[in-house]
Structure formats: C-alpha cells, structure tokens
Short mmCIF file of C-alpha atoms and ligand atoms in Angstrom, two decimals:
data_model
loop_
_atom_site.label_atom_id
_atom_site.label_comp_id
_atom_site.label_asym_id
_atom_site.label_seq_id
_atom_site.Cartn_x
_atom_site.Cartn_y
_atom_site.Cartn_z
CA UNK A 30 116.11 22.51 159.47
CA UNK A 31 117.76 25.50 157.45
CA UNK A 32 120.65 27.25 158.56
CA UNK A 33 120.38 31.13 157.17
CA UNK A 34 123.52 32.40 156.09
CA UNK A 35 124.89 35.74 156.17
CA UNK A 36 127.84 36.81 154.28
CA UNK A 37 128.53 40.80 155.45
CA UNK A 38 130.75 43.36 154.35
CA UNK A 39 129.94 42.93 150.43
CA UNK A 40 131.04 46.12 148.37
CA UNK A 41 130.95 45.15 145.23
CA UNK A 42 128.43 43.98 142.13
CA UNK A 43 130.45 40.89 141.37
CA UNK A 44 131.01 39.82 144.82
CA UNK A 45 127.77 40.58 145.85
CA UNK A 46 126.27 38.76 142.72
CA UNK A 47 128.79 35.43 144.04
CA UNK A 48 126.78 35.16 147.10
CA UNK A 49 123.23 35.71 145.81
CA UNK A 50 124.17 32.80 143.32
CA UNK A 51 125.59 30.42 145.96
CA UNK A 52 122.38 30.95 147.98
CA UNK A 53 123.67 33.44 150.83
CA UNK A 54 119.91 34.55 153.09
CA UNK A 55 121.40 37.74 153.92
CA UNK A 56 123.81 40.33 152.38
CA UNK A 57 125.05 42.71 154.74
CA UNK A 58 126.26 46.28 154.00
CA UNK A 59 128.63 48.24 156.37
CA UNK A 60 128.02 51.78 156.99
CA UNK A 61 131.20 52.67 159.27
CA UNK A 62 134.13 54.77 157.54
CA UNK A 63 136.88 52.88 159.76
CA UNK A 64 135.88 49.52 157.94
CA UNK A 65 137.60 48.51 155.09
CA UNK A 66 134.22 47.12 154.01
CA UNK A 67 132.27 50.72 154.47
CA UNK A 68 129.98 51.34 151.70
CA UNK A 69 129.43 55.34 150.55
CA UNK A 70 125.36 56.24 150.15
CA UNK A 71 125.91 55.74 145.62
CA UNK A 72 127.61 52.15 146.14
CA UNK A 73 124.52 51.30 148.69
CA UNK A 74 121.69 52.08 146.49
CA UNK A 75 123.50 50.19 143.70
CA UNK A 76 124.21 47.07 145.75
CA UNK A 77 120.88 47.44 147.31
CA UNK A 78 119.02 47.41 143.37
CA UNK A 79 120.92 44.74 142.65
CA UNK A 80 119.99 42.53 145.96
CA UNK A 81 116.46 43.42 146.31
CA UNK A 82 114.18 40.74 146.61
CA UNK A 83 116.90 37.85 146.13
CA UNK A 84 118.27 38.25 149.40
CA UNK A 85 117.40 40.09 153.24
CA UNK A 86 119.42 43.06 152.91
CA UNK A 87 121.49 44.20 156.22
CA UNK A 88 122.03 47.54 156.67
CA UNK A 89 125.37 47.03 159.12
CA UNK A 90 125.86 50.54 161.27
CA UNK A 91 127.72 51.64 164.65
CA UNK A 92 125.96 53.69 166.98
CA UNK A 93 124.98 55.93 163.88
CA UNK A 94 122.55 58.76 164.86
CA UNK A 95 119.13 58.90 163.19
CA UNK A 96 119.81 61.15 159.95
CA UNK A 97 122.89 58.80 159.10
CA UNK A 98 120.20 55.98 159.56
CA UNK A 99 118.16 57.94 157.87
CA UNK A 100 120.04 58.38 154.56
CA UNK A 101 121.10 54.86 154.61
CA UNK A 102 117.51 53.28 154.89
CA UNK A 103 116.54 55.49 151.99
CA UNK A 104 119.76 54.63 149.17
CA UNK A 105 119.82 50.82 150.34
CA UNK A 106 116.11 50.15 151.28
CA UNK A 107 117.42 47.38 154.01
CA UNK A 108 115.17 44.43 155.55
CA UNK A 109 116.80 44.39 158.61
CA UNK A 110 119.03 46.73 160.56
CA UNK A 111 122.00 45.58 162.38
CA UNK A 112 123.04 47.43 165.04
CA UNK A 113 126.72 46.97 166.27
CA UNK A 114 127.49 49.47 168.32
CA UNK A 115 126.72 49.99 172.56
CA UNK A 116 123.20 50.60 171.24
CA UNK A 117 120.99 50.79 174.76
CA UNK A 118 117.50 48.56 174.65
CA UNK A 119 115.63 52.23 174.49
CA UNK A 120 117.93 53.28 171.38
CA UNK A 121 116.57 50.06 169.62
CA UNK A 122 112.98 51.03 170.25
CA UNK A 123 113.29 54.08 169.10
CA UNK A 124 114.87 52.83 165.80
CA UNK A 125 112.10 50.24 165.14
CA UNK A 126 109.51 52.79 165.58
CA UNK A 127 110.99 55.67 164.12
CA UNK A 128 112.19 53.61 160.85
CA UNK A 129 109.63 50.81 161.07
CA UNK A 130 112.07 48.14 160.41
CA UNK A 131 113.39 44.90 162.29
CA UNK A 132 116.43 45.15 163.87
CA UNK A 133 119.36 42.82 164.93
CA UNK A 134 121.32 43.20 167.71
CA UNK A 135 124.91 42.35 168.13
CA UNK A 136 126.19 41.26 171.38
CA UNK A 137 129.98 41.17 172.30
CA UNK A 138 131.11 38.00 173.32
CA UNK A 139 134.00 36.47 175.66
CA UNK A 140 132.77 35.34 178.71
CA UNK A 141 129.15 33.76 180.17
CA UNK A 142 129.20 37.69 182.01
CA UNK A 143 128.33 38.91 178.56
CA UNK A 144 124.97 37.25 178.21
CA UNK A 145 123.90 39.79 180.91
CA UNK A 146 122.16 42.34 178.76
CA UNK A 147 120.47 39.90 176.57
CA UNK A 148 116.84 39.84 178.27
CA UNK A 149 116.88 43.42 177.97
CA UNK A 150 117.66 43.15 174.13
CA UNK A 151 115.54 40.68 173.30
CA UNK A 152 112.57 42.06 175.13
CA UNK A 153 112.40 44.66 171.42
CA UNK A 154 115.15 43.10 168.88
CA UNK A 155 114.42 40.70 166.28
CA UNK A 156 117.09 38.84 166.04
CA UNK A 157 120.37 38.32 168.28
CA UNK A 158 123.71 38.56 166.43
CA UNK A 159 126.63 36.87 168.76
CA UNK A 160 129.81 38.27 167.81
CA UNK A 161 133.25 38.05 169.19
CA UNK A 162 134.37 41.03 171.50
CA UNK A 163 136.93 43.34 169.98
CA UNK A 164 140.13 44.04 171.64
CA UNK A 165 140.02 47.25 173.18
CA UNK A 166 142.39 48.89 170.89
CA UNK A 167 140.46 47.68 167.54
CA UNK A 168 139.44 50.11 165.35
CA UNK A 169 136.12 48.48 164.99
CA UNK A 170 133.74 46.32 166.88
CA UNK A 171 132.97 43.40 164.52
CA UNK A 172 134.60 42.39 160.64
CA UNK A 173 138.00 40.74 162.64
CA UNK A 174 137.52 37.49 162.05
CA UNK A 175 138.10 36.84 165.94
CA UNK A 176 136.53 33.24 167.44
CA UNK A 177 134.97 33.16 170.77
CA UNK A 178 134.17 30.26 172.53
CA UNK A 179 131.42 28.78 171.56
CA UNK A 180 130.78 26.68 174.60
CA UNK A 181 129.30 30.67 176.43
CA UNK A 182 126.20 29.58 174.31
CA UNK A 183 126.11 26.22 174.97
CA UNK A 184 123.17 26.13 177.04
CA UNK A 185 121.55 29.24 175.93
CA UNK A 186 117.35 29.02 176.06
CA UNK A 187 116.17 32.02 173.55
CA UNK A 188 112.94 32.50 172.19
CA UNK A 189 114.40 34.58 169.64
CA UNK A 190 116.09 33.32 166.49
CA UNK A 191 120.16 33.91 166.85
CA UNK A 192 122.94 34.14 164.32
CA UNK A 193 126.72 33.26 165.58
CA UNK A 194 129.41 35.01 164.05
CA UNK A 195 133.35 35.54 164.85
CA UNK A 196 136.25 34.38 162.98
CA UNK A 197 133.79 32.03 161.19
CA UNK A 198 134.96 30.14 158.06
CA UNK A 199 134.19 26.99 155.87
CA UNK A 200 136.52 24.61 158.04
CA UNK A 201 135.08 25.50 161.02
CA UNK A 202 131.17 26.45 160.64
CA UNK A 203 130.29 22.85 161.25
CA UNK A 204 131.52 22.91 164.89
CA UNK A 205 130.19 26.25 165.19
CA UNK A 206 126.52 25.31 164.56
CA UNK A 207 127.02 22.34 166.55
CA UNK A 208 127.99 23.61 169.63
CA UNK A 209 125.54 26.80 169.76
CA UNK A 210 122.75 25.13 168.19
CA UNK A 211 122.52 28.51 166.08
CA UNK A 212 119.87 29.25 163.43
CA UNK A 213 122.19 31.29 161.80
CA UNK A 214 125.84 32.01 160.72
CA UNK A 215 127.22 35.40 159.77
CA UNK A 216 130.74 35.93 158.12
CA UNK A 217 132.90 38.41 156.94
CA UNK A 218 137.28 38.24 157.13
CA UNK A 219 136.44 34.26 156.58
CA UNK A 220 135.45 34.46 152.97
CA UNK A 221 137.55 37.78 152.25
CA UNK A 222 141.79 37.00 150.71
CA UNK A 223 142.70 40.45 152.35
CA UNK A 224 140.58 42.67 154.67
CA UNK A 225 137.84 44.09 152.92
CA UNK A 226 138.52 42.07 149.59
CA UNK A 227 136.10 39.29 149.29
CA UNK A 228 137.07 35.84 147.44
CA UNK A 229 134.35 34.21 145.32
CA UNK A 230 135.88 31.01 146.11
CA UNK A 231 135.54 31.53 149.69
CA UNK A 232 131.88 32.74 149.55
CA UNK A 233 130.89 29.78 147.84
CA UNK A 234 132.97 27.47 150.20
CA UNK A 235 131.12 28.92 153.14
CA UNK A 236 127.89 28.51 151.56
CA UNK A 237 128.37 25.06 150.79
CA UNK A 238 129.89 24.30 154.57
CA UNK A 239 127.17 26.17 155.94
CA UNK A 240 124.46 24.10 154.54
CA UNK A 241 126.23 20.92 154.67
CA UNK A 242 125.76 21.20 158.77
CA UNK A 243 121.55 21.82 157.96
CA UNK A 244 121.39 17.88 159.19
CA UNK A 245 122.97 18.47 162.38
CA UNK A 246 120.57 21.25 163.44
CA UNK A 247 117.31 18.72 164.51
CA UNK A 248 116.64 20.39 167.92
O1 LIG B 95 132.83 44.07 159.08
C1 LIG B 95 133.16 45.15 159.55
O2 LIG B 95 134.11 45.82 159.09
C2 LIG B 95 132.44 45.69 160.73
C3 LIG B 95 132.70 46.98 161.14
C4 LIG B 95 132.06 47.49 162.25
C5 LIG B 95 131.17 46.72 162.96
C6 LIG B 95 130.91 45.42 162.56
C7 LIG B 95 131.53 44.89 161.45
N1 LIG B 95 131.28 43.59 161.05
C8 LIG B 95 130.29 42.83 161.74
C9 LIG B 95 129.79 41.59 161.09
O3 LIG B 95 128.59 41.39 160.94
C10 LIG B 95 130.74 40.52 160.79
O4 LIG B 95 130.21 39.65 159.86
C11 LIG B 95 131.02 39.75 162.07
O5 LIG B 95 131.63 40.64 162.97
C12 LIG B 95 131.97 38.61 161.79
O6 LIG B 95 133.14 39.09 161.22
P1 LIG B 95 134.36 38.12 160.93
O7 LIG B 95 134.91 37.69 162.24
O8 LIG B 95 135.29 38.98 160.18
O9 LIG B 95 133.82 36.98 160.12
#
C-alpha cells in the first residue's frame, strides 16, 4: 500500500523543486506570520506555478478569516486546505462550501482525551492531520518538531484517511507508521538544518524512509 508523504513549510523554488523530485504527494505552504516558514501572497503564487499538477498543494493557515483565505486560495490555487487552528466543525463547513475545496483538519495530540472531537470533525473534513500539541507558551500550533505518543492512535477505527505528523524524521518514520497504521506522514523541523531552512538532504532522506515502510502498511 502507498504511504503519501507530506513535506510542509517549503518557501523556496529549490527546496520546493527537492521534494517534487524525490516524490513528496503533498507540498504544504504556511500562511501564519509567526512561522518562520510563512509564505507572503508573491512567494505563494510562485511556489504554487511551480507545484501545480506535480504535487497536492496545501494551503497551511491558523484560524485565518475568510478574505485571508480568500487571497490565499486565489495566488496559490491549493488542493487541499489545512486548517490548524481551534477551527469549530461549523467553521469547516463553511470553508468547504464557501471555497469549494477539501479540507484537512489538524488535531492536537497528547493524551487518548484528545480524540474527543474527532467524530465531530470527521463528520465534514477530508482528511485528519494528527499533530503533536504545542506547549502553551509556543508561538505556534504545529512546525515544532514535537513527538507524541504514538500508542493514543493505536487502536484508532477511522473511515477517513489520516496523516501523522510531530517531530517526524527519517530515523523514526518507520515506527511511526507502524504503530498508527497511518496512510500518511507529514513533516516539517525533521527535514529543515535550522527552523524554517529546509535541507535537500533531509527531504530526500525522509522520502526515501517514508516509502521504505510502504511494506509494513498491509492492513
Ligand atoms: O510549520 C509551521 O510553522 C506551522 C505553523 C503554524 C501551524 C502549523 C505549522 N506546521 C504544521 C505542519 O503541518 C507540520 O508539518 C507539522 O506540525 C509537523 O511539524 P514538525 O514537528 O516540525 O515536523
């Protein structure tokens, strides 16, 4: 079975171009000024040219409001939104209809407690992005290459396809897909030397981890 891949946070042409060649299924794009990864509108609608039609573009964004959604699903012409913020289920139908695209949620993740809200999401997302919970104090929700334990989603039973991320990285993706059984990974601060700074090397390290565990995924 095939793993997708996601490698997020990509703000530049070569970079970006490093993970289309290695194979990456989805790019992801961050719209949120206190990431080191956050793309402006002219960068987006580059990176977006460039991606179309070789990858799913992600259009990454934090509780944005509908104009800021708005701009950003014109300049980048995304595949998918993913929606990282406290986003209620209602929010997310709204967004579907209003901009007639797919969205993926991200869910917080440190304890079983957290898998509370999911029926609720998945009742209208797409696709379920498992993340690790920030620290209160973080400046940002997602992009801190924090593990959870993978062991909460152990026993999960969801219709819906699901991506794990969190402090993901080529030494440990294996283990990752193993114990969550995910259809998906998602990484950022794993293939990146400093935050926001991406390493070719990494990316294609990842990529090559990633589908080395495509075996272990017979369900
Ligand atoms: O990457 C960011 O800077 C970011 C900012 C705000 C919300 C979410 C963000 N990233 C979310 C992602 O999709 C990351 O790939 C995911 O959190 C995993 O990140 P990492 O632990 O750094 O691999």
């Amino acid at each position: 079975m095939s793993l997708l891949v996601k490698i997020c946070g990509l703000s530049t042409r070569e970079t970006l171009d490093v993970a289309l060649q290695a194979g990456a299924d989805m790019v992801g794009f961050v719209f949120f000024p206190p990431s080191p990864r956050h793309l402006s509108l002219e960068t987006a609608r580059e990176l977006g040219r460039q991606a179309r039609g070789r990858a799913t573009k992600v259009a990454l964004t934090v509780d944005a409001d509908d104009a800021t959604l708005g701009n950003i699903v014109e300049v980048l012409q995304p595949d998918i939104l993913q929606l990282h913020g406290k986003e209620t289920v209602a929010r997310l139908r709204d967004i579907k209809r209003m901009f007639g695209l797919p969205v993926m949620k991200a869910l917080p993740v440190e304890t079983a407690a957290d898998l509370a809200p999911l029926p609720g999401y998945a009742a209208v997302a797409d696709r379920i992005l498992f993340d690790a919970r920030a620290p209160k104090d973080a400046t940002r929700p997602g992009g801190l290459g924090a593990v959870f334990d993978w062991h909460v989603l152990e026993n999960l039973d969801l219709k819906l396809p699901f991506l794990v991320s969190g402090g993901l990285n080529a030494d440990n993706v294996a283990e990752a897909v193993r114990v969550t059984r995910a259809g998906g990974v998602d990484v950022s601060s794993g293939v990146e030397r400093t935050p926001g700074v991406k390493d070719p090397e990494m990316i294609c390290a990842f990529i090559r981890a990633a589908r080395a565990t495509e075996e272990l995924m017979v369900r």
